């Protein structure tokens, strides 16, 4: 019997059901994983509340790491006992055993533990595509990064500093400001009570930033556009405060011929080559000093408490869930 967390309808954390499910044997292109750690990501909340619709009932969760327990007949690139992780593919990571197609899996190098992998694969490959492919950040670029003490934020801010960017970071509390500062962010904005665009103008002598990485959505969208320099790039990649309202593209012209993209990780790791190169870039970044901060650990059966903390802005860095 497999332990899993499933929802039957969308809504609050009380709908997360910890229960037994059954698994078949892996098919020809599939692998059975004994999962030792699952990642907790904001997208899990969007799935639970229905912001991103999914078929129901469904086991939730998008990311996990563990050990290969059995392989299908066509599998040649993984073997029983390999440590693997995934951060894409069908939803259903909140469980202790999982069958998944091998094309979603990455083999872990010896210096990355299962817990580290569960904490960083989704958030770290997101950081990779945001700063290397969505907008290729160069040394000397001035960047605005929201929620810099969160999961994606913690990895992204360290990586930006490795590249040599100037990082203006927003955070929601003094405690998070200290963390962002001690990790090398150049300027901090406490965006719950400071004016984001005015502070950015102050830090950049009135010129604005080259790129904004905005995962907050509704609450920060306009301030982010107002923080960009002429022909700057707005990367709107999340909705922690709610989805951005519809708007006219003419606004981008009025604010300085801005660029806007609304990317999703799945499109940046859709091919085997993309997945491999994104994961390898992340592994290299960790080898070069990026720290994966596991700020919280929960047991799988306490998943409701984990969701509550993430939703209430109480988490720092990444969160893992142990089946
Ligand atoms: P985080 O650990 O960053 O948690 C979210 C943070 O957002 C909070 O800690 C909080 O930080 C900030 N926040 C601001 N306003 C709110 C609000 N109203 N409610 C809740 N949080 C708020 O989460 P993740 O690292 O898992 O994800 C970060 C973002 O990146 C999410 O929006 C997620 O959807 C997005 N994402 C997008 C991907 C993509 O490919 N498009 C892939 C991965 C993640 P503070 O207290 O400092 O304000």
mmCIF file of C-alpha atoms and ligand atoms in Angstrom:
data_model
loop_
_atom_site.group_PDB
_atom_site.id
_atom_site.type_symbol
_atom_site.label_atom_id
_atom_site.label_comp_id
_atom_site.label_asym_id
_atom_site.label_seq_id
_atom_site.Cartn_x
_atom_site.Cartn_y
_atom_site.Cartn_z
ATOM 1 C CA UNK A 1 0.000 0.000 0.000
ATOM 2 C CA UNK A 2 1.279 3.486 -0.879
ATOM 3 C CA UNK A 3 0.711 6.538 1.323
ATOM 4 C CA UNK A 4 -0.330 9.618 -0.642
ATOM 5 C CA UNK A 5 -1.978 13.022 -0.238
ATOM 6 C CA UNK A 6 -4.943 13.476 -2.554
ATOM 7 C CA UNK A 7 -7.650 16.099 -3.125
ATOM 8 C CA UNK A 8 -11.162 15.379 -4.381
ATOM 9 C CA UNK A 9 -12.168 19.031 -4.807
ATOM 10 C CA UNK A 10 -10.387 22.368 -4.745
ATOM 11 C CA UNK A 11 -10.288 24.658 -1.724
ATOM 12 C CA UNK A 12 -8.672 24.927 1.704
ATOM 13 C CA UNK A 13 -6.014 22.788 3.377
ATOM 14 C CA UNK A 14 -8.677 20.675 5.100
ATOM 15 C CA UNK A 15 -9.275 19.040 1.694
ATOM 16 C CA UNK A 16 -5.779 17.467 1.637
ATOM 17 C CA UNK A 17 -6.435 13.779 2.393
ATOM 18 C CA UNK A 18 -3.607 11.527 3.602
ATOM 19 C CA UNK A 19 -4.655 8.049 2.498
ATOM 20 C CA UNK A 20 -3.665 4.714 0.981
ATOM 21 C CA UNK A 21 -3.508 4.243 -2.770
ATOM 22 C CA UNK A 22 -2.470 1.268 -4.917
ATOM 23 C CA UNK A 23 0.195 1.195 -7.635
ATOM 24 C CA UNK A 24 0.610 -1.107 -10.651
ATOM 25 C CA UNK A 25 3.970 -2.264 -11.965
ATOM 26 C CA UNK A 26 5.980 0.206 -14.081
ATOM 27 C CA UNK A 27 5.167 0.030 -17.823
ATOM 28 C CA UNK A 28 7.933 -0.234 -20.440
ATOM 29 C CA UNK A 29 9.029 3.445 -20.262
ATOM 30 C CA UNK A 30 8.327 3.932 -16.557
ATOM 31 C CA UNK A 31 10.257 3.755 -13.318
ATOM 32 C CA UNK A 32 9.124 2.998 -9.757
ATOM 33 C CA UNK A 33 10.765 5.352 -7.249
ATOM 34 C CA UNK A 34 10.928 4.932 -3.482
ATOM 35 C CA UNK A 35 10.583 8.627 -2.678
ATOM 36 C CA UNK A 36 12.604 9.884 0.263
ATOM 37 C CA UNK A 37 11.743 13.612 0.010
ATOM 38 C CA UNK A 38 9.165 15.724 -1.837
ATOM 39 C CA UNK A 39 9.483 19.406 -2.684
ATOM 40 C CA UNK A 40 6.854 21.916 -1.567
ATOM 41 C CA UNK A 41 6.159 24.583 -4.187
ATOM 42 C CA UNK A 42 3.734 27.444 -4.563
ATOM 43 C CA UNK A 43 2.263 25.762 -7.637
ATOM 44 C CA UNK A 44 0.940 23.049 -5.271
ATOM 45 C CA UNK A 45 -1.203 25.764 -3.672
ATOM 46 C CA UNK A 46 -2.458 26.958 -7.078
ATOM 47 C CA UNK A 47 -3.478 23.336 -7.820
ATOM 48 C CA UNK A 48 -5.160 22.932 -4.432
ATOM 49 C CA UNK A 49 -7.173 26.165 -4.643
ATOM 50 C CA UNK A 50 -8.050 25.731 -8.331
ATOM 51 C CA UNK A 51 -6.127 28.723 -9.731
ATOM 52 C CA UNK A 52 -4.419 26.248 -12.085
ATOM 53 C CA UNK A 53 -7.170 23.692 -12.898
ATOM 54 C CA UNK A 54 -6.325 19.958 -12.737
ATOM 55 C CA UNK A 55 -8.355 16.773 -13.202
ATOM 56 C CA UNK A 56 -9.795 15.523 -9.885
ATOM 57 C CA UNK A 57 -9.410 13.511 -7.772
ATOM 58 C CA UNK A 58 -5.635 13.842 -7.890
ATOM 59 C CA UNK A 59 -2.602 13.227 -5.736
ATOM 60 C CA UNK A 60 -0.919 16.659 -5.476
ATOM 61 C CA UNK A 61 2.754 17.584 -5.742
ATOM 62 C CA UNK A 62 5.154 18.318 -8.583
ATOM 63 C CA UNK A 63 8.618 17.405 -7.332
ATOM 64 C CA UNK A 64 10.400 14.622 -5.450
ATOM 65 C CA UNK A 65 13.639 12.689 -5.107
ATOM 66 C CA UNK A 66 14.428 9.118 -4.153
ATOM 67 C CA UNK A 67 15.838 5.765 -5.187
ATOM 68 C CA UNK A 68 14.965 3.706 -8.261
ATOM 69 C CA UNK A 69 13.176 0.582 -7.013
ATOM 70 C CA UNK A 70 12.123 -1.028 -10.341
ATOM 71 C CA UNK A 71 12.394 -0.219 -14.055
ATOM 72 C CA UNK A 72 10.257 -0.930 -17.131
ATOM 73 C CA UNK A 73 11.448 -3.119 -20.021
ATOM 74 C CA UNK A 74 12.613 -0.236 -22.266
ATOM 75 C CA UNK A 75 14.735 1.554 -19.646
ATOM 76 C CA UNK A 76 18.457 1.598 -20.368
ATOM 77 C CA UNK A 77 19.662 4.882 -18.815
ATOM 78 C CA UNK A 78 18.597 4.221 -15.177
ATOM 79 C CA UNK A 79 19.129 1.199 -12.943
ATOM 80 C CA UNK A 80 17.775 -0.013 -9.617
ATOM 81 C CA UNK A 81 19.512 1.867 -6.798
ATOM 82 C CA UNK A 82 20.126 5.130 -8.733
ATOM 83 C CA UNK A 83 19.256 8.343 -6.892
ATOM 84 C CA UNK A 84 16.916 10.400 -9.073
ATOM 85 C CA UNK A 85 14.695 13.489 -8.923
ATOM 86 C CA UNK A 86 11.978 15.121 -11.012
ATOM 87 C CA UNK A 87 10.272 18.506 -11.163
ATOM 88 C CA UNK A 88 7.902 18.123 -14.120
ATOM 89 C CA UNK A 89 5.509 15.610 -15.619
ATOM 90 C CA UNK A 90 2.070 14.659 -14.341
ATOM 91 C CA UNK A 91 1.034 15.945 -10.904
ATOM 92 C CA UNK A 92 1.288 13.342 -8.126
ATOM 93 C CA UNK A 93 4.498 13.692 -6.121
ATOM 94 C CA UNK A 94 3.019 13.664 -2.590
ATOM 95 C CA UNK A 95 3.512 9.944 -1.910
ATOM 96 C CA UNK A 96 6.101 7.459 -0.710
ATOM 97 C CA UNK A 97 6.240 5.371 -3.914
ATOM 98 C CA UNK A 98 5.657 6.790 -7.390
ATOM 99 C CA UNK A 99 5.636 5.444 -10.927
ATOM 100 C CA UNK A 100 6.671 8.011 -13.532
ATOM 101 C CA UNK A 101 7.986 8.004 -17.094
ATOM 102 C CA UNK A 102 11.779 8.034 -17.156
ATOM 103 C CA UNK A 103 11.881 11.100 -19.455
ATOM 104 C CA UNK A 104 11.037 13.328 -16.468
ATOM 105 C CA UNK A 105 13.892 12.014 -14.320
ATOM 106 C CA UNK A 106 17.346 13.372 -13.665
ATOM 107 C CA UNK A 107 20.087 11.209 -12.165
ATOM 108 C CA UNK A 108 21.591 12.893 -9.099
ATOM 109 C CA UNK A 109 25.343 13.411 -8.856
ATOM 110 C CA UNK A 110 27.038 12.052 -5.713
ATOM 111 C CA UNK A 111 27.380 15.484 -4.079
ATOM 112 C CA UNK A 112 23.608 16.191 -4.117
ATOM 113 C CA UNK A 113 21.499 14.457 -1.463
ATOM 114 C CA UNK A 114 17.884 13.429 -2.053
ATOM 115 C CA UNK A 115 16.723 16.140 0.380
ATOM 116 C CA UNK A 116 18.752 18.823 -1.397
ATOM 117 C CA UNK A 117 17.361 17.669 -4.742
ATOM 118 C CA UNK A 118 13.765 17.747 -3.503
ATOM 119 C CA UNK A 119 14.410 21.250 -2.188
ATOM 120 C CA UNK A 120 16.036 22.668 -5.298
ATOM 121 C CA UNK A 121 15.192 20.957 -8.587
ATOM 122 C CA UNK A 122 12.010 22.880 -9.400
ATOM 123 C CA UNK A 123 13.069 26.169 -7.846
ATOM 124 C CA UNK A 124 16.671 25.926 -9.081
ATOM 125 C CA UNK A 125 15.842 25.020 -12.687
ATOM 126 C CA UNK A 126 13.380 27.927 -12.575
ATOM 127 C CA UNK A 127 16.207 30.222 -11.473
ATOM 128 C CA UNK A 128 18.345 28.845 -14.309
ATOM 129 C CA UNK A 129 15.870 29.544 -17.103
ATOM 130 C CA UNK A 130 14.824 32.920 -15.641
ATOM 131 C CA UNK A 131 18.306 34.396 -15.491
ATOM 132 C CA UNK A 132 20.017 32.529 -18.331
ATOM 133 C CA UNK A 133 17.334 32.081 -20.972
ATOM 134 C CA UNK A 134 14.257 34.281 -20.375
ATOM 135 C CA UNK A 135 16.496 37.288 -20.008
ATOM 136 C CA UNK A 136 20.225 36.573 -20.106
ATOM 137 C CA UNK A 137 21.585 38.522 -17.134
ATOM 138 C CA UNK A 138 25.084 39.957 -17.599
ATOM 139 C CA UNK A 139 27.616 41.193 -15.096
ATOM 140 C CA UNK A 140 26.693 44.786 -14.224
ATOM 141 C CA UNK A 141 22.955 44.435 -14.989
ATOM 142 C CA UNK A 142 20.721 45.883 -12.282
ATOM 143 C CA UNK A 143 17.934 43.424 -11.455
ATOM 144 C CA UNK A 144 14.772 43.668 -9.317
ATOM 145 C CA UNK A 145 13.934 40.327 -7.651
ATOM 146 C CA UNK A 146 10.733 39.938 -5.616
ATOM 147 C CA UNK A 147 10.340 37.531 -2.654
ATOM 148 C CA UNK A 148 14.125 37.187 -2.478
ATOM 149 C CA UNK A 149 14.075 35.107 0.737
ATOM 150 C CA UNK A 150 11.646 32.495 -0.648
ATOM 151 C CA UNK A 151 12.433 29.227 -2.417
ATOM 152 C CA UNK A 152 12.987 30.458 -5.983
ATOM 153 C CA UNK A 153 14.201 33.801 -4.600
ATOM 154 C CA UNK A 154 16.971 32.325 -2.422
ATOM 155 C CA UNK A 155 18.556 30.391 -5.271
ATOM 156 C CA UNK A 156 18.023 33.156 -7.840
ATOM 157 C CA UNK A 157 19.574 35.909 -5.713
ATOM 158 C CA UNK A 158 22.755 33.848 -5.098
ATOM 159 C CA UNK A 159 23.020 32.951 -8.781
ATOM 160 C CA UNK A 160 22.569 36.593 -9.828
ATOM 161 C CA UNK A 161 25.416 37.557 -7.509
ATOM 162 C CA UNK A 162 27.619 34.781 -9.017
ATOM 163 C CA UNK A 163 26.988 36.361 -12.449
ATOM 164 C CA UNK A 164 27.927 39.800 -11.119
ATOM 165 C CA UNK A 165 24.534 41.521 -11.261
ATOM 166 C CA UNK A 166 23.432 44.252 -8.874
ATOM 167 C CA UNK A 167 20.418 42.834 -7.019
ATOM 168 C CA UNK A 168 17.575 44.931 -5.635
ATOM 169 C CA UNK A 169 15.539 42.526 -3.522
ATOM 170 C CA UNK A 170 12.031 42.827 -2.106
ATOM 171 C CA UNK A 171 11.048 40.954 1.067
ATOM 172 C CA UNK A 172 8.079 40.905 3.411
ATOM 173 C CA UNK A 173 9.764 41.166 6.823
ATOM 174 C CA UNK A 174 12.838 42.454 8.681
ATOM 175 C CA UNK A 175 13.947 38.845 9.303
ATOM 176 C CA UNK A 176 13.847 38.110 5.573
ATOM 177 C CA UNK A 177 15.647 41.418 4.893
ATOM 178 C CA UNK A 178 18.538 40.287 7.108
ATOM 179 C CA UNK A 179 18.781 37.005 5.203
ATOM 180 C CA UNK A 180 18.762 38.715 1.812
ATOM 181 C CA UNK A 181 21.371 41.247 2.981
ATOM 182 C CA UNK A 182 23.684 38.628 4.461
ATOM 183 C CA UNK A 183 23.537 36.764 1.144
ATOM 184 C CA UNK A 184 24.832 39.720 -0.797
ATOM 185 C CA UNK A 185 21.721 41.538 -2.085
ATOM 186 C CA UNK A 186 22.793 45.101 -2.810
ATOM 187 C CA UNK A 187 19.555 46.887 -1.881
ATOM 188 C CA UNK A 188 16.494 45.745 0.071
ATOM 189 C CA UNK A 189 12.914 46.980 -0.252
ATOM 190 C CA UNK A 190 10.387 46.054 2.436
ATOM 191 C CA UNK A 191 7.561 46.032 -0.078
ATOM 192 C CA UNK A 192 4.718 45.744 2.440
ATOM 193 C CA UNK A 193 5.221 49.373 3.386
ATOM 194 C CA UNK A 194 7.806 50.883 1.012
ATOM 195 C CA UNK A 195 7.062 52.189 -2.497
ATOM 196 C CA UNK A 196 8.807 49.710 -4.800
ATOM 197 C CA UNK A 197 9.219 51.900 -7.900
ATOM 198 C CA UNK A 198 10.279 54.972 -5.897
ATOM 199 C CA UNK A 199 12.947 52.964 -4.045
ATOM 200 C CA UNK A 200 14.186 51.425 -7.307
ATOM 201 C CA UNK A 201 14.507 54.885 -8.868
ATOM 202 C CA UNK A 202 16.426 56.028 -5.760
ATOM 203 C CA UNK A 203 18.848 53.052 -5.976
ATOM 204 C CA UNK A 204 19.410 53.498 -9.741
ATOM 205 C CA UNK A 205 19.771 57.298 -9.925
ATOM 206 C CA UNK A 206 16.386 57.518 -11.607
ATOM 207 C CA UNK A 207 17.104 55.126 -14.471
ATOM 208 C CA UNK A 208 15.350 51.878 -13.399
ATOM 209 C CA UNK A 209 16.351 48.218 -13.759
ATOM 210 C CA UNK A 210 17.067 46.091 -16.840
ATOM 211 C CA UNK A 211 14.838 43.232 -15.747
ATOM 212 C CA UNK A 212 12.239 42.476 -13.056
ATOM 213 C CA UNK A 213 11.586 38.914 -11.850
ATOM 214 C CA UNK A 214 8.043 39.150 -10.465
ATOM 215 C CA UNK A 215 6.497 36.068 -8.820
ATOM 216 C CA UNK A 216 4.009 38.051 -6.740
ATOM 217 C CA UNK A 217 1.578 38.944 -9.531
ATOM 218 C CA UNK A 218 -1.439 41.091 -8.785
ATOM 219 C CA UNK A 219 0.014 43.113 -5.884
ATOM 220 C CA UNK A 220 3.302 44.101 -7.572
ATOM 221 C CA UNK A 221 2.658 43.998 -11.323
ATOM 222 C CA UNK A 222 2.247 47.727 -11.876
ATOM 223 C CA UNK A 223 5.086 48.695 -9.528
ATOM 224 C CA UNK A 224 7.324 46.239 -11.374
ATOM 225 C CA UNK A 225 6.546 47.850 -14.750
ATOM 226 C CA UNK A 226 7.209 51.266 -13.183
ATOM 227 C CA UNK A 227 10.636 50.051 -11.973
ATOM 228 C CA UNK A 228 11.965 49.198 -15.445
ATOM 229 C CA UNK A 229 14.207 51.330 -17.582
ATOM 230 C CA UNK A 230 13.254 52.039 -21.180
ATOM 231 C CA UNK A 231 13.042 48.774 -23.183
ATOM 232 C CA UNK A 232 13.456 46.746 -19.987
ATOM 233 C CA UNK A 233 12.153 43.196 -19.556
ATOM 234 C CA UNK A 234 9.274 42.281 -17.249
ATOM 235 C CA UNK A 235 9.320 38.577 -16.350
ATOM 236 C CA UNK A 236 6.001 37.836 -14.666
ATOM 237 C CA UNK A 237 6.381 34.239 -13.506
ATOM 238 C CA UNK A 238 3.993 33.754 -10.600
ATOM 239 C CA UNK A 239 0.851 34.780 -8.745
ATOM 240 C CA UNK A 240 1.568 34.473 -5.009
ATOM 241 C CA UNK A 241 -0.779 37.432 -4.356
ATOM 242 C CA UNK A 242 -3.293 36.492 -7.082
ATOM 243 C CA UNK A 243 -3.416 36.521 -10.880
ATOM 244 C CA UNK A 244 -2.553 39.751 -12.704
ATOM 245 C CA UNK A 245 -5.594 41.630 -14.060
ATOM 246 C CA UNK A 246 -6.069 41.909 -17.821
ATOM 247 C CA UNK A 247 -4.506 45.056 -19.301
ATOM 248 C CA UNK A 248 -3.900 46.796 -22.624
ATOM 249 C CA UNK A 249 -0.525 46.173 -24.345
ATOM 250 C CA UNK A 250 -0.431 49.930 -25.048
ATOM 251 C CA UNK A 251 0.645 50.348 -21.412
ATOM 252 C CA UNK A 252 3.970 48.729 -22.313
ATOM 253 C CA UNK A 253 4.566 51.469 -24.897
ATOM 254 C CA UNK A 254 3.547 54.244 -22.493
ATOM 255 C CA UNK A 255 6.022 53.012 -19.894
ATOM 256 C CA UNK A 256 8.999 52.900 -22.275
ATOM 257 C CA UNK A 257 8.606 50.209 -24.981
ATOM 258 C CA UNK A 258 8.838 47.472 -22.363
ATOM 259 C CA UNK A 259 9.047 43.734 -23.024
ATOM 260 C CA UNK A 260 6.816 41.331 -21.115
ATOM 261 C CA UNK A 261 6.975 37.557 -20.831
ATOM 262 C CA UNK A 262 4.894 35.133 -18.740
ATOM 263 C CA UNK A 263 7.026 31.966 -18.740
ATOM 264 C CA UNK A 264 6.538 28.497 -17.281
ATOM 265 C CA UNK A 265 9.276 26.025 -16.296
ATOM 266 C CA UNK A 266 7.658 23.171 -18.216
ATOM 267 C CA UNK A 267 8.346 24.928 -21.536
ATOM 268 C CA UNK A 268 12.010 25.450 -20.651
ATOM 269 C CA UNK A 269 12.657 21.775 -19.727
ATOM 270 C CA UNK A 270 10.318 20.219 -22.284
ATOM 271 C CA UNK A 271 12.990 18.309 -24.228
ATOM 272 C CA UNK A 272 15.500 15.799 -22.852
ATOM 273 C CA UNK A 273 18.350 18.150 -23.827
ATOM 274 C CA UNK A 274 16.741 21.148 -22.118
ATOM 275 C CA UNK A 275 16.066 19.164 -18.935
ATOM 276 C CA UNK A 276 19.589 17.786 -18.826
ATOM 277 C CA UNK A 277 21.303 21.109 -19.477
ATOM 278 C CA UNK A 278 19.137 22.988 -16.964
ATOM 279 C CA UNK A 279 19.758 20.362 -14.266
ATOM 280 C CA UNK A 280 23.499 20.287 -15.032
ATOM 281 C CA UNK A 281 23.726 24.084 -14.854
ATOM 282 C CA UNK A 282 22.045 23.912 -11.439
ATOM 283 C CA UNK A 283 24.373 21.150 -10.213
ATOM 284 C CA UNK A 284 27.363 23.241 -11.390
ATOM 285 C CA UNK A 285 26.004 26.332 -9.616
ATOM 286 C CA UNK A 286 25.710 24.335 -6.379
ATOM 287 C CA UNK A 287 29.255 23.004 -6.839
ATOM 288 C CA UNK A 288 30.361 26.638 -7.318
ATOM 289 C CA UNK A 289 28.878 27.703 -3.987
ATOM 290 C CA UNK A 290 25.128 28.263 -4.250
ATOM 291 C CA UNK A 291 23.570 27.042 -0.989
ATOM 292 C CA UNK A 292 20.172 25.358 -0.949
ATOM 293 C CA UNK A 293 18.503 26.624 2.192
ATOM 294 C CA UNK A 294 16.058 24.017 3.524
ATOM 295 C CA UNK A 295 14.185 26.307 5.895
ATOM 296 C CA UNK A 296 11.391 23.886 6.841
ATOM 297 C CA UNK A 297 10.755 20.120 6.948
ATOM 298 C CA UNK A 298 7.342 18.500 7.385
ATOM 299 C CA UNK A 299 6.119 14.913 7.492
ATOM 300 C CA UNK A 300 3.869 14.043 4.527
ATOM 301 C CA UNK A 301 0.936 13.495 6.858
ATOM 302 C CA UNK A 302 1.381 17.119 8.080
ATOM 303 C CA UNK A 303 1.098 18.516 4.562
ATOM 304 C CA UNK A 304 -1.761 20.841 5.595
ATOM 305 C CA UNK A 305 0.570 22.660 8.009
ATOM 306 C CA UNK A 306 3.184 22.968 5.252
ATOM 307 C CA UNK A 307 0.659 24.512 2.835
ATOM 308 C CA UNK A 308 -0.602 26.865 5.534
ATOM 309 C CA UNK A 309 2.900 28.138 6.318
ATOM 310 C CA UNK A 310 3.816 28.682 2.639
ATOM 311 C CA UNK A 311 0.544 30.468 1.929
ATOM 312 C CA UNK A 312 0.925 32.671 5.035
ATOM 313 C CA UNK A 313 4.431 33.850 3.986
ATOM 314 C CA UNK A 314 5.967 32.143 7.017
ATOM 315 C CA UNK A 315 8.528 30.011 5.181
ATOM 316 C CA UNK A 316 12.132 30.909 4.382
ATOM 317 C CA UNK A 317 14.091 29.306 1.560
ATOM 318 C CA UNK A 318 12.842 25.897 0.420
ATOM 319 C CA UNK A 319 10.526 23.459 2.186
ATOM 320 C CA UNK A 320 10.653 19.679 1.939
ATOM 321 C CA UNK A 321 8.076 17.073 2.877
ATOM 322 C CA UNK A 322 9.201 13.654 4.060
ATOM 323 C CA UNK A 323 6.978 10.685 3.127
HETATM 324 P P1 LIG B 1 8.200 31.194 -2.048
HETATM 325 O O1 LIG B 1 9.022 30.409 -1.100
HETATM 326 O O2 LIG B 1 8.837 32.307 -2.795
HETATM 327 O O3 LIG B 1 6.919 31.708 -1.279
HETATM 328 C C1 LIG B 1 6.151 32.752 -1.800
HETATM 329 C C2 LIG B 1 6.614 34.124 -1.227
HETATM 330 O O4 LIG B 1 5.914 35.122 -1.929
HETATM 331 C C3 LIG B 1 6.233 34.311 0.238
HETATM 332 O O5 LIG B 1 7.145 33.750 1.149
HETATM 333 C C4 LIG B 1 6.214 35.827 0.326
HETATM 334 O O6 LIG B 1 7.512 36.339 0.595
HETATM 335 C C5 LIG B 1 5.828 36.259 -1.109
HETATM 336 N N1 LIG B 1 4.458 36.799 -1.148
HETATM 337 C C6 LIG B 1 4.139 38.075 -1.422
HETATM 338 N N2 LIG B 1 2.828 38.265 -1.376
HETATM 339 C C7 LIG B 1 2.282 37.090 -1.031
HETATM 340 C C8 LIG B 1 0.938 36.682 -0.798
HETATM 341 N N3 LIG B 1 -0.092 37.531 -0.925
HETATM 342 N N4 LIG B 1 0.727 35.409 -0.424
HETATM 343 C C9 LIG B 1 1.743 34.548 -0.292
HETATM 344 N N5 LIG B 1 3.051 34.882 -0.519
HETATM 345 C C10 LIG B 1 3.313 36.154 -0.877
HETATM 346 O O7 LIG B 1 7.501 30.175 -3.089
HETATM 347 P P2 LIG B 1 8.176 29.371 -4.293
HETATM 348 O O8 LIG B 1 9.636 29.560 -4.278
HETATM 349 O O9 LIG B 1 7.608 28.002 -4.316
HETATM 350 O O10 LIG B 1 7.572 30.105 -5.563
HETATM 351 C C11 LIG B 1 7.808 31.481 -5.746
HETATM 352 C C12 LIG B 1 6.981 31.986 -6.904
HETATM 353 O O11 LIG B 1 7.537 31.535 -8.113
HETATM 354 C C13 LIG B 1 5.507 31.562 -6.903
HETATM 355 O O12 LIG B 1 4.736 32.634 -7.347
HETATM 356 C C14 LIG B 1 5.500 30.455 -7.921
HETATM 357 O O13 LIG B 1 4.260 30.278 -8.517
HETATM 358 C C15 LIG B 1 6.522 30.964 -8.901
HETATM 359 N N6 LIG B 1 7.110 29.921 -9.725
HETATM 360 C C16 LIG B 1 6.931 30.006 -11.082
HETATM 361 C C17 LIG B 1 7.521 29.112 -11.916
HETATM 362 C C18 LIG B 1 7.387 29.285 -13.374
HETATM 363 O O14 LIG B 1 8.060 28.581 -14.136
HETATM 364 N N7 LIG B 1 6.567 30.210 -13.850
HETATM 365 C C19 LIG B 1 8.267 27.958 -11.396
HETATM 366 C C20 LIG B 1 8.451 27.988 -9.951
HETATM 367 C C21 LIG B 1 7.863 28.933 -9.163
HETATM 368 P P3 LIG B 1 7.637 37.739 1.406
HETATM 369 O O15 LIG B 1 7.116 37.483 2.786
HETATM 370 O O16 LIG B 1 9.074 38.050 1.354
HETATM 371 O O17 LIG B 1 6.780 38.704 0.661
#
